[in-house]
Structure formats: C-alpha cells, structure tokens
mmCIF file of C-alpha atoms in Angstrom:
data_model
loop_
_atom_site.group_PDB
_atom_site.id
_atom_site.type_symbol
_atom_site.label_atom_id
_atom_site.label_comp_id
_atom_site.label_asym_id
_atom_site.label_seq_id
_atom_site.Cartn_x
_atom_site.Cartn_y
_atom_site.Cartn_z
ATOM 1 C CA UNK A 1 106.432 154.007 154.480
ATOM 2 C CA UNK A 2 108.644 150.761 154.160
ATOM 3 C CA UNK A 3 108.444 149.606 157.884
ATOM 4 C CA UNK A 4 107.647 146.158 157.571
ATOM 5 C CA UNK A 5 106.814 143.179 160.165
ATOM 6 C CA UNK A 6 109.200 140.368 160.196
ATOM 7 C CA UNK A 7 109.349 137.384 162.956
ATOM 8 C CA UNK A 8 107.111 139.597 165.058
ATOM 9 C CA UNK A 9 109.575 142.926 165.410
ATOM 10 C CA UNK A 10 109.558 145.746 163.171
ATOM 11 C CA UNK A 11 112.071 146.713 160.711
ATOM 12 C CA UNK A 12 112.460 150.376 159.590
ATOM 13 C CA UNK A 13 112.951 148.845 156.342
ATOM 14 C CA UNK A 14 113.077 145.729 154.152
ATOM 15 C CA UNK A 15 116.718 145.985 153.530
ATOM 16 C CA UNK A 16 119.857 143.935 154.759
ATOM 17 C CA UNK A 17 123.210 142.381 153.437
ATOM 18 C CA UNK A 18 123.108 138.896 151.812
ATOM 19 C CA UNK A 19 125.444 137.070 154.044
ATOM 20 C CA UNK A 20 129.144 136.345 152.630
ATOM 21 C CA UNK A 21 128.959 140.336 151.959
ATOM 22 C CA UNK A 22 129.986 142.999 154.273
ATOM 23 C CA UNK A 23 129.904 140.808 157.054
ATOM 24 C CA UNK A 24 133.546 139.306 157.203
ATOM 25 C CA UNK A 25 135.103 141.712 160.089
ATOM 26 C CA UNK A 26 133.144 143.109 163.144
ATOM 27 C CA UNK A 27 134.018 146.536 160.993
ATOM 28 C CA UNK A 28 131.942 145.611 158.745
ATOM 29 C CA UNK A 29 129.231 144.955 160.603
ATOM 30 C CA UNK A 30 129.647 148.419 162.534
ATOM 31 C CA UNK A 31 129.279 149.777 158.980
ATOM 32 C CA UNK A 32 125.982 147.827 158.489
ATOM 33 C CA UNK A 33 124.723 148.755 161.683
ATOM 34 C CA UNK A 34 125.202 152.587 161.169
ATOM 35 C CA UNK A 35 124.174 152.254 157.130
ATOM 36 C CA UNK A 36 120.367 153.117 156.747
ATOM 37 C CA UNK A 37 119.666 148.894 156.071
ATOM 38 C CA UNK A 38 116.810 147.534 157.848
ATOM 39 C CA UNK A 39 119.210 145.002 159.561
ATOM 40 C CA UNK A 40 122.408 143.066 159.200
ATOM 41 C CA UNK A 41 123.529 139.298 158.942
ATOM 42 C CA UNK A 42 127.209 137.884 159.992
ATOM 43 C CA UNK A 43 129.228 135.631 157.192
ATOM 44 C CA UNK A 44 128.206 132.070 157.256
ATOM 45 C CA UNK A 45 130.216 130.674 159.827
ATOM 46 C CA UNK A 46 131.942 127.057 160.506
ATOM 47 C CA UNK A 47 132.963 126.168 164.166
ATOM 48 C CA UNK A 48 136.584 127.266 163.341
ATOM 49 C CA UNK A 49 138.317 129.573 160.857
ATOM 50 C CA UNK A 50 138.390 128.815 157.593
ATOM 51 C CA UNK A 51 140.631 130.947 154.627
ATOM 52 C CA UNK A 52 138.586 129.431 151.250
ATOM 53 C CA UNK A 53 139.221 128.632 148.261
ATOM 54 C CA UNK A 54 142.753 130.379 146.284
ATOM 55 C CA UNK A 55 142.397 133.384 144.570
ATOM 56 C CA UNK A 56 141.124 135.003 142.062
ATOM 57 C CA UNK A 57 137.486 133.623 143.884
ATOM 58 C CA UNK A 58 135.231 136.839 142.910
ATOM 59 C CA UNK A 59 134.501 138.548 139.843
ATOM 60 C CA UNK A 60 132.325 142.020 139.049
ATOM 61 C CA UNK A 61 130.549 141.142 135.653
ATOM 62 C CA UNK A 62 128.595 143.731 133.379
ATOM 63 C CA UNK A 63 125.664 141.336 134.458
ATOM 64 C CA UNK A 64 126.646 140.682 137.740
ATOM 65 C CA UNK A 65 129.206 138.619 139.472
ATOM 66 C CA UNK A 66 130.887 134.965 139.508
ATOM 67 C CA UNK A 67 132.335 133.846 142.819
ATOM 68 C CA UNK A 68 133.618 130.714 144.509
ATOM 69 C CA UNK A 69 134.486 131.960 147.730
ATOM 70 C CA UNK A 70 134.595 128.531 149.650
ATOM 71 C CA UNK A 71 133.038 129.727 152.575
ATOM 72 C CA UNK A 72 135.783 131.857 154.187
ATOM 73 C CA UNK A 73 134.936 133.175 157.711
ATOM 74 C CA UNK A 74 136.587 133.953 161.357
ATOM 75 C CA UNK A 75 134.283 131.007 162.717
ATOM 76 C CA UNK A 76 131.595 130.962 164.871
ATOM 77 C CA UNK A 77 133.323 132.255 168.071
ATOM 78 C CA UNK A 78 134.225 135.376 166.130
ATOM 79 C CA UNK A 79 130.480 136.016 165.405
ATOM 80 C CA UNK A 80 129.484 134.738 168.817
ATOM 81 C CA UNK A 81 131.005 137.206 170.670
ATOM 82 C CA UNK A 82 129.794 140.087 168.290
ATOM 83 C CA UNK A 83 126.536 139.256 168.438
ATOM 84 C CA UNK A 84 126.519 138.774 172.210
ATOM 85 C CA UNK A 85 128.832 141.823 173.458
ATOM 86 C CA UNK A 86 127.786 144.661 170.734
ATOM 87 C CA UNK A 87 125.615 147.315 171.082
ATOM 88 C CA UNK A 88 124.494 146.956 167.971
ATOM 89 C CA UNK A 89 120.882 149.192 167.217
ATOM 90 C CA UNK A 90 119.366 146.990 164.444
ATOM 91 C CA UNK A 91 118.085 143.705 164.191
ATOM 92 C CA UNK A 92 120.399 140.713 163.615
ATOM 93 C CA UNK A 93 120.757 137.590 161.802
ATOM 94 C CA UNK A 94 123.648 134.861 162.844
ATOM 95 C CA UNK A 95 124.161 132.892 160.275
ATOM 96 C CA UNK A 96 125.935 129.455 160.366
ATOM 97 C CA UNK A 97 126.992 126.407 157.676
ATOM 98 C CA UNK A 98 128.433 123.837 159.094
ATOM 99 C CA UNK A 99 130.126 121.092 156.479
ATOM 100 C CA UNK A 100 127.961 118.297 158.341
ATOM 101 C CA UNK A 101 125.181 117.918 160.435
ATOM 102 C CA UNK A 102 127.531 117.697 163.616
ATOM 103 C CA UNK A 103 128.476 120.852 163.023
ATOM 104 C CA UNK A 104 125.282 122.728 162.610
ATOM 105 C CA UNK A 105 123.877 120.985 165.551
ATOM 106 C CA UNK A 106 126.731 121.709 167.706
ATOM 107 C CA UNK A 107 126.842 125.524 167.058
ATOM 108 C CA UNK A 108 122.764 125.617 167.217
ATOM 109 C CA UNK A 109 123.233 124.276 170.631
ATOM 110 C CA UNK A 110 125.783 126.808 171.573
ATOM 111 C CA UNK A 111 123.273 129.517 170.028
ATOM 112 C CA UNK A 112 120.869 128.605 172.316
ATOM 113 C CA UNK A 113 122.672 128.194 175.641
ATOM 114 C CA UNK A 114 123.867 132.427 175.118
ATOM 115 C CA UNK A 115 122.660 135.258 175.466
ATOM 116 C CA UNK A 116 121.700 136.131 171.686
ATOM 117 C CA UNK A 117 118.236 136.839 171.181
ATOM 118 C CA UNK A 118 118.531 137.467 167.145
ATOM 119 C CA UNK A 119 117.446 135.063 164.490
ATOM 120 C CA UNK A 120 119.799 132.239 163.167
ATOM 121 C CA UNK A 121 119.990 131.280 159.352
ATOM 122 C CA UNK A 122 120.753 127.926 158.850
ATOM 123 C CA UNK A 123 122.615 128.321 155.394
ATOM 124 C CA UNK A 124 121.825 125.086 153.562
ATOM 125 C CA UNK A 125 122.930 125.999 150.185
ATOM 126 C CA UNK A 126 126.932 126.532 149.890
ATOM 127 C CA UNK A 127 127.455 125.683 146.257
ATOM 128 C CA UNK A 128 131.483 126.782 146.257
ATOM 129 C CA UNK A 129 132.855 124.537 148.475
ATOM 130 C CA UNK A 130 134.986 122.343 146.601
ATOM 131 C CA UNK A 131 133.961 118.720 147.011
ATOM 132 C CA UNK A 132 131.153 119.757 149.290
ATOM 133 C CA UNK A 133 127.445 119.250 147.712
ATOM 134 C CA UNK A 134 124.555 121.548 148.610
ATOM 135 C CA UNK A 135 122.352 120.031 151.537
ATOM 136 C CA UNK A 136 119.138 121.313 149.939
ATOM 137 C CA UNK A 137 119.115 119.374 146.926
ATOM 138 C CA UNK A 138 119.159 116.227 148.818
ATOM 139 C CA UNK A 139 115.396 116.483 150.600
ATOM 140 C CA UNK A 140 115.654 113.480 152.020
ATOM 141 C CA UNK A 141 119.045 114.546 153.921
ATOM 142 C CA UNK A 142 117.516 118.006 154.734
ATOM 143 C CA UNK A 143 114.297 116.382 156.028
ATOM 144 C CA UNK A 144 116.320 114.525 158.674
ATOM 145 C CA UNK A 145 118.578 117.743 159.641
ATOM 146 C CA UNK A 146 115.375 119.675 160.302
ATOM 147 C CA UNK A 147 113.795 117.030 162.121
ATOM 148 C CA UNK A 148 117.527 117.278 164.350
ATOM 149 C CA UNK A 149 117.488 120.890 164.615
ATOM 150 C CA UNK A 150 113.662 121.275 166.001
ATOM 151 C CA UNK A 151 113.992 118.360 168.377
ATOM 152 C CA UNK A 152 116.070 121.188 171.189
ATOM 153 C CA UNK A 153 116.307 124.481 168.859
ATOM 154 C CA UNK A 154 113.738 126.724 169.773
ATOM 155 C CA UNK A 155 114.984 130.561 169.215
ATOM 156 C CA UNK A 156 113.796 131.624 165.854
ATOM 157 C CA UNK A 157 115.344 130.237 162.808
ATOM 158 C CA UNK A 158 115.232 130.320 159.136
ATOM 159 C CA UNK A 159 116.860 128.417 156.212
ATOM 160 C CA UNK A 160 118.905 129.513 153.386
ATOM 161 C CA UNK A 161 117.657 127.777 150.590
ATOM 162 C CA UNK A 162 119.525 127.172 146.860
ATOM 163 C CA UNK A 163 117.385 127.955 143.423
ATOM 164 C CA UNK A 164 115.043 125.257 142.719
ATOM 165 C CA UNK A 165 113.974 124.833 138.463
ATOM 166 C CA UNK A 166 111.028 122.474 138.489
ATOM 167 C CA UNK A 167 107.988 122.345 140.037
ATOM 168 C CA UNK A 168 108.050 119.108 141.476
ATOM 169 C CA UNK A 169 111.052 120.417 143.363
ATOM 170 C CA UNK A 170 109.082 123.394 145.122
ATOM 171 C CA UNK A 171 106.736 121.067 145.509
ATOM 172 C CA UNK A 172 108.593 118.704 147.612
ATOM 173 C CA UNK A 173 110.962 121.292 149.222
ATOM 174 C CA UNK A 174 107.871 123.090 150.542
ATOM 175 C CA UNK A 175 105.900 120.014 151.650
ATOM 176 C CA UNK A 176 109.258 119.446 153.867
ATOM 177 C CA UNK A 177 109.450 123.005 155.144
ATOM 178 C CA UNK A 178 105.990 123.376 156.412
ATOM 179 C CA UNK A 179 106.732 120.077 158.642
ATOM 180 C CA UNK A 180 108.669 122.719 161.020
ATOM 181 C CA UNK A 181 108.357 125.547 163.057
ATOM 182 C CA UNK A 182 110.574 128.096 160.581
ATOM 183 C CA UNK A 183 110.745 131.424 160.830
ATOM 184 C CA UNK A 184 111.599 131.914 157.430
ATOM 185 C CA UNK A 185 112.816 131.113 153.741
ATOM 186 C CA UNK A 186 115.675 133.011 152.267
ATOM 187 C CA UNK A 187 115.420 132.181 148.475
ATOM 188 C CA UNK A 188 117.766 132.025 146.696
ATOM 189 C CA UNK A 189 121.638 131.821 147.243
ATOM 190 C CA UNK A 190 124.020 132.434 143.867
ATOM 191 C CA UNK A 191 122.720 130.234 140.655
ATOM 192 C CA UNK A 192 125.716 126.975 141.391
ATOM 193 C CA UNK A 193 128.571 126.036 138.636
ATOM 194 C CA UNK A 194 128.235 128.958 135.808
ATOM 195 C CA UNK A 195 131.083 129.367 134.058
ATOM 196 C CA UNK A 196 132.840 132.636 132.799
ATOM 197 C CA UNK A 197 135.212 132.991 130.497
ATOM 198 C CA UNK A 198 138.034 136.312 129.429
ATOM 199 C CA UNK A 199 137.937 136.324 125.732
ATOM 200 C CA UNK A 200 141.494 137.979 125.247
ATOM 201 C CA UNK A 201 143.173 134.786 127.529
ATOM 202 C CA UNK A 202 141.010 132.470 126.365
ATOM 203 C CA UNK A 203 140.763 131.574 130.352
ATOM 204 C CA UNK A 204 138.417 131.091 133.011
ATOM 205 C CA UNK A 205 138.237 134.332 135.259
ATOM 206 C CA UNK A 206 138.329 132.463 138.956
ATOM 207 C CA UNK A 207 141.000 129.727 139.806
ATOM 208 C CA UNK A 208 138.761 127.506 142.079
ATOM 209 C CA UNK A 209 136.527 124.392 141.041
ATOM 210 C CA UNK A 210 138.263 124.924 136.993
ATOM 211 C CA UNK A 211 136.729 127.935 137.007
ATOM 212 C CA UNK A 212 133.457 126.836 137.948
ATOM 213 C CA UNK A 213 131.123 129.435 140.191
ATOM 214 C CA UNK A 214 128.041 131.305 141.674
ATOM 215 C CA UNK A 215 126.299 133.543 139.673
ATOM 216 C CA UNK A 216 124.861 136.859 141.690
ATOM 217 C CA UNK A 217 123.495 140.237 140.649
ATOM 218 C CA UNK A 218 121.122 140.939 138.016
ATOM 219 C CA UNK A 219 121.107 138.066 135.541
ATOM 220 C CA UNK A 220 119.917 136.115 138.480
ATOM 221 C CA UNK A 221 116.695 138.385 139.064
ATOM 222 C CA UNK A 222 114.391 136.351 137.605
ATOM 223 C CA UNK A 223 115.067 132.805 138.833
ATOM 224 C CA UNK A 224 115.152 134.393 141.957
ATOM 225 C CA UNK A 225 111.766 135.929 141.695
ATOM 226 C CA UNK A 226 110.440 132.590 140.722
ATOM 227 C CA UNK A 227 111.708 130.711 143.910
ATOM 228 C CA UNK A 228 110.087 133.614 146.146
ATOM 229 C CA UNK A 229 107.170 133.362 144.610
ATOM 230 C CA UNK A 230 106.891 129.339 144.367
ATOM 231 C CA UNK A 231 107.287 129.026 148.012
ATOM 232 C CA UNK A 232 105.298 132.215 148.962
ATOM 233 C CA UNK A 233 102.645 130.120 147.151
ATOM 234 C CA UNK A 234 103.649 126.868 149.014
ATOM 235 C CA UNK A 235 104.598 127.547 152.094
ATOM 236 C CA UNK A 236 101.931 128.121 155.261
ATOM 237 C CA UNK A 237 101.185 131.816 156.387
ATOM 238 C CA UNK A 238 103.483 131.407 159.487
ATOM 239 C CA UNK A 239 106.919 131.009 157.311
ATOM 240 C CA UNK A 240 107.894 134.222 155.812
ATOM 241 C CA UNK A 241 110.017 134.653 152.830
ATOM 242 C CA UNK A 242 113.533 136.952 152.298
ATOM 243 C CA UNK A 243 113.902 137.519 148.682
ATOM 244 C CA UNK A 244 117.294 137.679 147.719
ATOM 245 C CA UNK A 245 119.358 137.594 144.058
ATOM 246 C CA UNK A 246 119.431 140.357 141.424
ATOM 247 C CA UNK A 247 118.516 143.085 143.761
ATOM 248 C CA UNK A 248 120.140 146.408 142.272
ATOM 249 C CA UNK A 249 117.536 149.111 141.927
ATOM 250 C CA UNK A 250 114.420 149.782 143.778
ATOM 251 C CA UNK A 251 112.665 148.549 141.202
ATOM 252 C CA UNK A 252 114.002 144.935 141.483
ATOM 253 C CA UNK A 253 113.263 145.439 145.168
ATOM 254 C CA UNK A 254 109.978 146.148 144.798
ATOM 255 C CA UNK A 255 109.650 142.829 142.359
ATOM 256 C CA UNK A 256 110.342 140.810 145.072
ATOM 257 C CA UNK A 257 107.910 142.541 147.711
ATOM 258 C CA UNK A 258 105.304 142.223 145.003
ATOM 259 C CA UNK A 259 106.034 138.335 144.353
ATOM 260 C CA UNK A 260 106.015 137.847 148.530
ATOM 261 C CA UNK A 261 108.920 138.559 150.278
ATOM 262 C CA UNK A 262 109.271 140.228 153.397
ATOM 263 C CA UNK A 263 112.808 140.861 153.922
ATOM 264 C CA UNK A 264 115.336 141.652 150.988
ATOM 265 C CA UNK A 265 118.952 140.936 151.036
ATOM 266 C CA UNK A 266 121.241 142.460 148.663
ATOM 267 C CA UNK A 267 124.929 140.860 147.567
ATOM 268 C CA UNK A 268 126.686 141.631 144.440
ATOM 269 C CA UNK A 269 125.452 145.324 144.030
ATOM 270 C CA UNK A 270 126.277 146.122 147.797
ATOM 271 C CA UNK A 271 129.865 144.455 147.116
ATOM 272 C CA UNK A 272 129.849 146.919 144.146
ATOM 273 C CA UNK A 273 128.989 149.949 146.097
ATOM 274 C CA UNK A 274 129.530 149.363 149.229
ATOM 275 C CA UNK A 275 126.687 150.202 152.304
ATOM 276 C CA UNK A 276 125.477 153.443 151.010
ATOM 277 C CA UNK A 277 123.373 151.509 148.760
ATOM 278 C CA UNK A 278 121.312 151.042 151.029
ATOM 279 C CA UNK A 279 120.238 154.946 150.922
ATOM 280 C CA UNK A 280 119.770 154.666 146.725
ATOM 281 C CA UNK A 281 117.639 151.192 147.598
ATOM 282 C CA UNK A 282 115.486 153.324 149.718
ATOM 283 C CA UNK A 283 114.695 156.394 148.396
ATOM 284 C CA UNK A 284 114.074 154.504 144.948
ATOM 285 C CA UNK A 285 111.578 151.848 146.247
ATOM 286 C CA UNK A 286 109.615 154.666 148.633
ATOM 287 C CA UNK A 287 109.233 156.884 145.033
ATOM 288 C CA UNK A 288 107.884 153.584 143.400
ATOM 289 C CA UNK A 289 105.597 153.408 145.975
ATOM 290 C CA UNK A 290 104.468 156.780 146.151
ATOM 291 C CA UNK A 291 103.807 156.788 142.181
ATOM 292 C CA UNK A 292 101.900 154.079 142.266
ATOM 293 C CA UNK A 293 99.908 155.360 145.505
ATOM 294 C CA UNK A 294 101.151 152.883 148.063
ATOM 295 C CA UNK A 295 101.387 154.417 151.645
ATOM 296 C CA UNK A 296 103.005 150.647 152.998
ATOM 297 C CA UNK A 297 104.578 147.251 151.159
ATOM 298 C CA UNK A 298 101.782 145.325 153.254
ATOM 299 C CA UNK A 299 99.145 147.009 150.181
ATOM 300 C CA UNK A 300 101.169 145.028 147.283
ATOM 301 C CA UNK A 301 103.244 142.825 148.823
ATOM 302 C CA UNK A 302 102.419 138.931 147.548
ATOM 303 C CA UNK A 303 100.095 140.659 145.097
ATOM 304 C CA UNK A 304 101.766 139.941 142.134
ATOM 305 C CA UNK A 305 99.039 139.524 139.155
ATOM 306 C CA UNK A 306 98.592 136.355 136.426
ATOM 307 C CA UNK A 307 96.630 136.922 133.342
ATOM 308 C CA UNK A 308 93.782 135.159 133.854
#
C-alpha cells in the first residue's frame, strides 16, 4: 500500500530520517537500516570533522524544537566509507554541505570517482552556522554552483532547499531549478533565526548565535506544506519533491503526499522518539488511506484541492 517510486527504484515506503538526525554514528545508521523507514540519509557532511556550535544547541519544545547545531559531523570520509563498505538493505542518501563551493565540488567529485551508487543531497540551506549565510537565498550564487556541479556530476542528485515566503521567490528558485538535471527537491530545512525564550530565567534556551535558531516539528507544518506544494506546482515532471518539516503523525504525512511529495523525511519527532516511529508513521498513514479508500499514495498524491 505505501510503496512508492522515487528516482526510478522503489521504496517500501515514503519514510526516511531528515538528515542531522539519527545519522551522526554508523550505529545510527544500522538502526535506520533495520527500522521499518523507507530509507536512510547520512549527517550533512564537510570534507573534515567538525564538533559545532557550544552547547546547549537543541531544544524539545511543546511545539517542536529550536536547534543551532552548526553542522557537526565525522566528515565526509566517515560517510564515504559507510556508504561504500556496508551492507546496508535500503536505499541511501549521502548528503554533503560544504562551507564553499570548493568544497562541495571537491567531495561531488570524490562521490563520483567510488563505488556509491545512492543519491547525493546537496544541502544548500544550513541556517546555524554561525557567520555562514544560507546558499539558497542568494539565486544568483546558487545558479552558478548548479551550473558547477552539472558540468562533471552525473550520479543522481538532489538539493536541500531552505523555506521560501513569497511568491516571487518560488518563482525564481524554480525557474533556476528546472535549468538542471535534479533528481529532486527536499523542501524545507528548519524555519532560520526563531528565538525561544525560558520564562523562569528570563534567558534564551540555546547558547549559540544569542540564542538565535531553527525551528522543526509541528509549528513548522504548514510553511512546509506551502514550499512542497509551490514547487510541486513549479517545478517540471522529472524533479520530484521530499516533503519534510512538521511531520509527526500520519496525518501530517499524508498532508504532504497530498500537496506532492514523494519522499518524507522526519526530524524533530524521530529525535523525540527515536526510529520506532517509523512503525507509528506507518501503520497511521496506511489506516488514513484505507478510510478514505486509497489502495496506493500515487491515487492522491499532488491532488490536493482549491475552492474554486
């Protein structure tokens, strides 16, 4: 009931990890591997280590979470050699986010001379990285990286893109994207720069960037629902979308299906509870389904209805 079709393979289901979750160790990618997700994706990764930003960085909310992580990883030979030498039994995404264009087009290259035969996300939306500003609000600067990355990358690849709020802005984000060859559009990463404050300290509740962090989890929902559906809208039939932000219940999961997505990564609620979410996420979204009489997503998914 929720196979789905995704870059031309076939996932048992729509369900992964957003990447920066569960994905830190090789352990935790075993986990993800032998949870019942549809697939897994490794952290972000730079070409070397990197520890982040200080502590306190992440913080459950009633409505969700605040983070500024800063990008901490093992770096990309860490996730190299995972992807490369494990026996892993599900499909997998390698996910990289390099702090300049050198960097992305040096570990793309190194992607392409091995042996993995996954699909590479090309995050381009970091917004915790202290003095670092997100690559896909600058379209003129992400229009030139792309135009790098297809000139010798030719395995699959998709792009991790930031929440857009105007139209204009899917507008021209999507007339760049359908310039290239992409796989796929994962919208959205965390909602950049919210603030959170305890009222008994009177204090921000992370240290980094004065406090200053990514929102995730379910107060994100429905600017995330937005950007899949803008560039569902916008984007040509080849590029397929992974919905991600606010996905907690089946029901949010099958909100995104409905508003185009293919693929659905889930962050703050699997950081909550861990991969045997991905059993609840499942059994919730095929008993949607089968109350509304749906034997597959590919009868609702993109379907979503406008009053007329």
């Amino acid at each position: 009931m929720l196979k789905t079709v995704f870059a031309n393979h076939e996932f048992e289901n729509p369900f992964l990890n957003a990447s920066g979750v569960h994905c830190m160790t090789t352990e935790e990618l075993d986990e993800l591997d032998h949870s019942s997700s549809g697939a897994l994706i490794t952290k972000s990764c730079t070409p070397l280590p990197r520890l982040g930003n200080p502590e306190p960085r992440y913080i459950n909310l009633p409505t969700g979470s605040i983070n500024s992580m800063g990008l901490p990883n093992k770096g990309f030979d860490y996730y190299l050699e995972y992807v490369t030498n494990t026996p892993y039994t599900k499909p997998c995404f390698f996910s990289i986010s390099g702090m300049n264009t050198d960097e992305n087009l040096d570990m793309l290259r190194r992607l392409a001379a091995s042996s993995f035969n996954g699909i590479t996300e090309l995050n381009l939306s970091c917004p915790n990285v202290t003095g670092k500003t997100q690559l896909a609000y600058d379209f003129e600067q992400t229009e030139r990286l792309l135009n790098q990355v297809f000139d010798s990358y030719q395995k699959p690849l998709g792009v991790k893109l930031p929440p857009y709020f105007d139209f204009a802005h899917f507008d021209e984000m999507a007339k760049i994207l359908n310039q290239f060859p992409l796989t796929y559009v994962n919208a959205i990463n965390s909602v950049g720069n919210g603030l959170v404050i305890d009222l008994d300290s009177e204090k921000v509740v992370i240290k980094p960037k004065d406090g200053f962090g990514g929102l995730g989890g379910p107060m994100i929902k429905a600017t995330a629902l937005a950007n899949v559906r803008a560039f569902a809208t916008r984007l040509k039939d080849d590029i397929q979308i992974i919905g991600t932000g606010g996905i907690a219940t089946g029901q949010d999961a099958f909100e995104h299906l409905l508003c185009g997505a293919t693929l659905l990564q889930v962050g703050t609620q699997l950081h909550k509870e861990g991969p045997a979410i991905f059993d609840r996420l499942t059994r919730e979204l095929e008993a949607i389904m089968k109350q509304k009489g749906y034997a597959t997503i590919d009868e609702f998914r993109g379907k979503v209805k406008s009053f007329s």
